[in-house]
Phi, psi and omega in degrees: 000152180226155178205162176293143181297140178272169178299321180294320179293318179296322178294321179295318178298316179297323179295318179295318181296325184280335186277149173283151176271119186277010182240159179290144171209157186284138178240028180304132181296146173222105184221196186287000172280350177272138182299325184266010174288138178226165178301333178297328176294317176299318181296331178270005178073028183265114176235349180223161179302320183297340181286353178283355179239152172293162184300317184285326176289326176296319179296317180296317178298316182296320180293314178299319180301316178290314184295323180293323178291326181283334184279340185228168177244149170050239186296326180294321178296318179296320179295319180295318178293323177303320179297329181287329179295339182291343182252356189297325177290317183296330182263009180266180178289353177290336177291129187260146173271119182235162181305326181288346183100321178275162178182069180298155176301147175291125183292147177073015180220171169240041185284133175245120181287173180293332177233130180255154177249121183266119179267155176280118186299311185295314182297316182292319179296321179298320178295321180292322179296318178300317178296324179294320178297320178297320179296320178297322178298327179285330184278326187306316180301324179289324179296321180294334181279358177103355178292140182233142175234129179247133176242120180233155176240148180155173182289145179292344179278356180219073182284132181278058184222151178284168177295149172050046186245346190250139180274328185201141177238130172236123184219149180233079188285169177300140183267060177074250183251019185285310183224138177251100191290329178297322177289316181298328183275353189300326187296324177263335177296326179296326177288320183284339182075020181229117188247149174300134176280101187293346177298329184259000181286120183276089179222165176241105183287134178258334183251322182278124182285154177305326179293342179258007181100003179286160183246145178269177176297324177296321177296317179301313180297319180298314181293321178292321178297318178298321178292319177298322179297321177293318176301316180295320181297316187277342179287145172288148179304137179085354182270176194240154170228136176248127182242115177275124186206154169193151175196145180279353183257119183294338178295324178291320177299317180295325176298318179295316180299312180298320181297317181295316181291319179298330180282349179105006180276154168251125178277107188277315178199174180225128181239171179259138171243113179263114182283357174064297183283114182274139169281174177302314178295324180297322177298315181294321178292322180296330178271002179078017182270340177219156183275066179224165184233158176225331179268107186276165177250136175259114174271121177262114183252145177234140173275108189295157177264070173080357180269157181293151181272133173270114178281179179275146177240161178285135177288135176305323178211088183299323181296325179293320177298316180295315181299318180297318180294319181294316181298317180296320182291307182292330178292342179274003178066053182291160176293169185302320185287354176256011180250356180288163183296324179298313181297320182287327176292318176300320177300315180297318180297315180296323179298318179290315181298316185288347174258008176078021182261154173291142180287113178234055183216133180239172176307317184284323181292328176294320176300318180297318180297318178300318180289323177299326179281354181082013179293154181245146181252124180232117181054040177080003179248147184254141182224155173293157186305324184266003182292141175275118187245021182298134178289163182285338180244149183253014166273119188290118178232339182200190183294317183298315180289334175294319176295320177298321179296316179297318179300316181298316181299314183290323178296317186277328187243003178085178180307144187235143172280150180300316181298330178284324183285327188306304183294325180291320180292320179298320179292317183289333184255013182302130178084359180255133179272114178237123187290332183262145176283164181303317182300322180289320177299319179293316183295330182275337191234351182226178184241132176272116175275104191295320180302324182257353181056041179236154179265132181230172177284142175288148176281161176304325180294322179294319177296317181296320179296320183291328180268006178298137185300320180295318180296318180294322177295320178296319179299317179297316181296324179298313182292321178293322179295316180294329180276003180074023183245020181300134185277354182205175178273139178252134174276180186296319181295319180292321177296320178297320179296321178295317180297318179292322177296319178299322177296319179295330177277352183082015180269074189291326177296323178294322178302312184286344177274325186269315188303318181297344180277349182278131175281117186301323184292345181273357185251151170297156183302318183296318180292319180298317180295318179296320180294321177298318182295315183292330177294318179296315181293319180298319179296318180296318182294320179295318179297319179295321180294319181294320179295325180274356181070026184269157176265132179292132180233142174289125184270156173289000000 
């Protein structure tokens, strides 16, 4: 239940704010020398760790911290204080006030929202202690049977273990510049008085300069290589290590690959780990709106039994490997959550790794490959050019339902002119944000019947033709050729075939760029005549499009 604050409550709050806290609490500085410091911290008046809590929650934490130490001796006191660290984030200003009422802190950040939700320190801690006791009850039977668990802290580059002693390693190391764990841990480390040794933290600083203690990509690779060497040292021969990793930057991937091989590991395969629960950043990355990842890759490494290590080699054509993997994946009709850019980038990385190639693929290069193949993006998901992407509902709420609405209109009322559809579509989609214009939605999903200038549904044969592997490969080669990235030399007959294929795709600018380079005398008469005809038609279509102010679209 909630109510407006009373005069007595406001007076009590003012009294707490004015009073000094008679218990110890951490005053560790937190300023712009920290990688995760942002202007929002300055705006909230945060210059020390203690500023992450309201005055009354800081007082409650400080009192509990003192009382727990006084109530117990030695290890019990340390355990009791440890239980209190489990609530410190939840009772800080990092907890957000949201319409639903809940608002846990954003993981992997020190983000403070515009509105904070203040939790009761004592109530939340009591719930956590009860959960801890339940966990202990589950562990005790195993302890009595002789099972032992050791928890140690220290740098991964200096493991306190003998050689050839470990059966299996599972690790989730820092992903380059994604998260800075020393900063994230600062809020409870300041209470414990034990801080991460940042000299050994394997990160790539983007804001902190090397002169200020920041690390470069080379530093990151060196620290990761040292950690891999320690993993290799402590593993028994022939045993395995699994490394959960992902990054949108191929340079970071190459650093990881080099580090693993330099340490003596063989990278046997790469699998996908889907964390299922998306963070706020993960949702944006999944839709291709930000350069972040959520579907991680598991690298399975083996410590060989005396055989030579096979290092990574450069792929003759990394883009071709990626394109083949994407076509096979999308052609299998995957669910929506396997069509996002993150999932497809992870797929591309695994395809290269599993063939023993160096990772030469980034978030942006995967997007380029998808566009080169003529794939279409609908609501942040990627589809083959001929795929039917109509939404299940015809009330326009997003791109998929907009396509469904158009399909319904054309199915029920027959082929439609653009001028007829525009006012009806504007009315049906009023108040809905759709990134693509009506003309683009039509061009990607329907067929323009030129004699009548109306849009109709594609036939099953047209869809099948558009998704044909050879056609998709030709589309990719056309775009790569225009971008100056052709992987080989084309003779006159092959160039003519590309120009004719471009005409079939409706890529009229590509026709006029490629066809003039073909030597007419090298072609059969029938091919030469066809090439002359398509150039004339392509020129006319481009001129007509420019006069109408239309955007050229690849047609089905």
